Amino acid sequence: MKKSSFLFYVINVVVLMWLTSCASSRHQSYEEEITAFRQELNASFRDSAHTPLRGRHLKEFRELPFFPVNKKYAVQAHLKRTPEALPFEIPTSSGQNKKFRSFGIATFLLDGKEYQLTLYESLKPDGTVRDATSLFLPFRDLTNDEETYGGGRYLDIKKPTGEKVMIDFNK
């Protein structure tokens, strides 16, 4: 009887250790994924063919400042589409206007508080969708003007097919 109880205990400990290591490696792989994304983004900012930076800003660029990776900032939002939205133009840092149209309103909870952000489709000059796979998400938060660029920040979001959309502010 004692041997079987001991064996049962050992098996449970081994299974628990295995489950813990799997969860830990998944968490590490998420951090590695975000780190790789950030490295690619920095590389694109250094590449004169793809960067929005010009002149001395490009010459002096080293890397974008990022907050530490925190999985709580990867949220799944409910998406309410805005199919009747009209196109409009947004001025960009390059001095050119770009055309957009609201795609939908994303609603999510973060730290128990509800937030709503508008997702936009980028349009070509003729009004057709520029990229059928991604959406533009500009936003401002309490870090603007203090810890981050005053004009706000943005994310490129994978266009969802349903009523849920993943927004990862770590990117």
Short mmCIF file of N, CA and C in Angstrom, two decimals, residues 9 17 29 57 65 73 89 93 104 118-119 122 127 131 143 145 147 149 154 156 165:
data_model
loop_
_atom_site.label_atom_id
_atom_site.label_comp_id
_atom_site.label_asym_id
_atom_site.label_seq_id
_atom_site.Cartn_x
_atom_site.Cartn_y
_atom_site.Cartn_z
N TYR A 9 2.47 9.41 -5.89
CA TYR A 9 3.01 10.73 -5.54
C TYR A 9 4.12 11.12 -6.53
N MET A 17 5.79 18.74 -12.91
CA MET A 17 7.02 19.37 -13.39
C MET A 17 6.99 19.51 -14.91
N SER A 29 8.83 31.31 -25.43
CA SER A 29 8.73 31.41 -26.88
C SER A 29 7.95 32.66 -27.27
N HIS A 57 17.94 62.00 -38.63
CA HIS A 57 17.19 61.04 -37.83
C HIS A 57 17.53 59.60 -38.23
N PRO A 65 12.76 52.52 -28.70
CA PRO A 65 12.62 52.15 -27.29
C PRO A 65 11.34 51.34 -27.09
N TYR A 73 -0.57 42.68 -22.11
CA TYR A 73 -0.84 43.66 -23.16
C TYR A 73 -1.11 43.02 -24.52
N GLU A 89 -8.60 61.30 -45.07
CA GLU A 89 -7.15 61.36 -45.18
C GLU A 89 -6.51 61.72 -43.85
N SER A 93 4.00 61.69 -41.16
CA SER A 93 5.27 62.37 -40.83
C SER A 93 6.08 62.70 -42.08
N GLY A 104 -13.59 48.96 -38.19
CA GLY A 104 -14.40 48.52 -37.06
C GLY A 104 -13.88 49.06 -35.74
N THR A 118 -10.41 52.29 -32.68
CA THR A 118 -10.87 52.12 -34.06
C THR A 118 -9.74 51.55 -34.91
N LEU A 119 -10.08 50.52 -35.68
CA LEU A 119 -9.15 49.90 -36.63
C LEU A 119 -9.49 50.44 -38.02
N SER A 122 -6.18 50.75 -44.83
CA SER A 122 -5.42 51.69 -45.66
C SER A 122 -5.93 51.56 -47.09
N GLY A 127 -9.24 54.49 -53.87
CA GLY A 127 -10.24 54.08 -52.89
C GLY A 127 -10.32 52.59 -52.63
N ASP A 131 -4.06 46.85 -48.56
CA ASP A 131 -3.55 45.56 -48.06
C ASP A 131 -4.72 44.80 -47.45
N THR A 143 1.47 57.44 -21.75
CA THR A 143 2.93 57.57 -21.91
C THR A 143 3.30 58.59 -22.99
N ASP A 145 4.11 61.86 -24.94
CA ASP A 145 4.76 63.11 -24.52
C ASP A 145 5.71 62.92 -23.33
N GLU A 147 7.04 59.28 -22.03
CA GLU A 147 7.93 58.15 -22.30
C GLU A 147 7.96 57.77 -23.78
N TYR A 149 6.62 58.89 -28.08
CA TYR A 149 6.40 59.98 -29.04
C TYR A 149 5.07 60.68 -28.78
N TYR A 154 1.30 53.47 -33.24
CA TYR A 154 0.37 52.67 -34.04
C TYR A 154 0.84 51.23 -34.09
N ASP A 156 0.24 47.61 -36.65
CA ASP A 156 -0.34 46.94 -37.81
C ASP A 156 -0.93 45.65 -37.29
N VAL A 165 -10.54 40.02 -32.60
CA VAL A 165 -9.28 40.48 -33.18
C VAL A 165 -8.23 40.50 -32.07
#
